[in-house]
Amino acid sequence: MEDRIITYGGQAVIEGVMMRGQKAFAIAMRAPDGKIAIHTEKLANVYRSGITKIPFLRGTILLWDALGLGMRALTLSANTQTGEDEKLEGPALYLTLGLSLAFGIGLFFLLPAGIGGAAEHYLGWSSWSNNLLEGVFRLLLFIVYLWAISFMPEVKRLFMYHGAEHKTINAFEAGAELTPEVVAKYPIEHARCGTAFLLTLILLSILVFTALGPLPILWRLLSRILLIPFLAGIAIEYIRWTANHLGNPIVQFLIKPNLAMQHLTTRTPDLSMLEVAITSFQSMQKAEHEIVT
């Protein structure tokens, strides 16, 4: 069976959509003059290396590269809106990525771990109870964070482009004609969404961190950082497995929370946004064909 999670993916950017294939990616953006600006580029060799066939390891490495690619795509889309021509690459890219990851880890992993450790110290609860409390707090924090930022006008539009990305890929998978009017009829949820990965990661962290039992506060905090690549690898393999078995009733039941969570990170796009997403997808396909030929 074709491994669809590697075949293509996507991401909403500022006033646009990035679509990634096996060999190339494309970013289509609605420029201030109303025209669609397109940027295509060949993917790094890691996407075609033997690493993509090694379970768990492939997920962690490809996730890191995908994060860097996503950051670059966001920068390109921002530059399209401002008219600037700056490149975020090399040390600057990875510094920005590192700072973003540090913020995310601090907010969603270290803060809940610190609260759980404080509860254990001051309330006298058992380590198992505090680890579970930490995990539940992490999950609630994640949900509240997504809900809160969804009220920001810029984020709302970003979420609409996220919905356009999902609808386009859903229509392509169904073999439908890729026009805005046709694509608009397809679901806004998608099983391989990054939101699904994040929710899976957090749910796994509840199980694993609770099972660790009592730890000194320093080791408690370090374990939350050091185990993230391990958890990410498992989460990606889980998403990969469910994506390739969507016809299984058990899988359909298992992915319901992932699909439900996407209602926080997607909004119904308008036809002009769907046009951008379709252009991005078709530009990616064209770039891949040119690389092959």
mmCIF file of C-alpha atoms in Angstrom, residues 24 69 88 94 102 105 117 131-132 144 146-147 150-152 203 206 228 248 251 259 262 266:
data_model
loop_
_atom_site.group_PDB
_atom_site.id
_atom_site.type_symbol
_atom_site.label_atom_id
_atom_site.label_comp_id
_atom_site.label_asym_id
_atom_site.label_seq_id
_atom_site.Cartn_x
_atom_site.Cartn_y
_atom_site.Cartn_z
ATOM 1 C CA ALA A 24 9.124 19.343 -4.161
ATOM 2 C CA LEU A 69 10.285 24.035 6.078
ATOM 3 C CA LEU A 88 15.180 32.872 6.583
ATOM 4 C CA TYR A 94 17.357 27.232 13.067
ATOM 5 C CA ALA A 102 11.720 26.335 23.401
ATOM 6 C CA ILE A 105 8.194 23.029 25.247
ATOM 7 C CA GLY A 117 5.754 18.830 41.006
ATOM 8 C CA ASN A 131 1.656 13.017 36.998
ATOM 9 C CA LEU A 132 -1.909 12.440 35.851
ATOM 10 C CA VAL A 144 -7.594 26.617 25.712
ATOM 11 C CA LEU A 146 -5.979 26.994 20.456
ATOM 12 C CA TRP A 147 -9.421 28.297 21.395
ATOM 13 C CA SER A 150 -8.695 31.504 17.197
ATOM 14 C CA PHE A 151 -10.307 34.857 18.057
ATOM 15 C CA MET A 152 -7.381 36.798 16.589
ATOM 16 C CA LEU A 203 -2.243 12.014 24.987
ATOM 17 C CA ILE A 206 -0.108 11.572 29.740
ATOM 18 C CA ILE A 228 9.744 14.426 23.413
ATOM 19 C CA ASN A 248 -11.143 0.009 9.423
ATOM 20 C CA VAL A 251 -9.467 3.185 13.250
ATOM 21 C CA LEU A 259 -10.931 14.989 13.837
ATOM 22 C CA GLN A 262 -9.487 20.142 14.128
ATOM 23 C CA THR A 266 -9.828 25.050 10.838
#
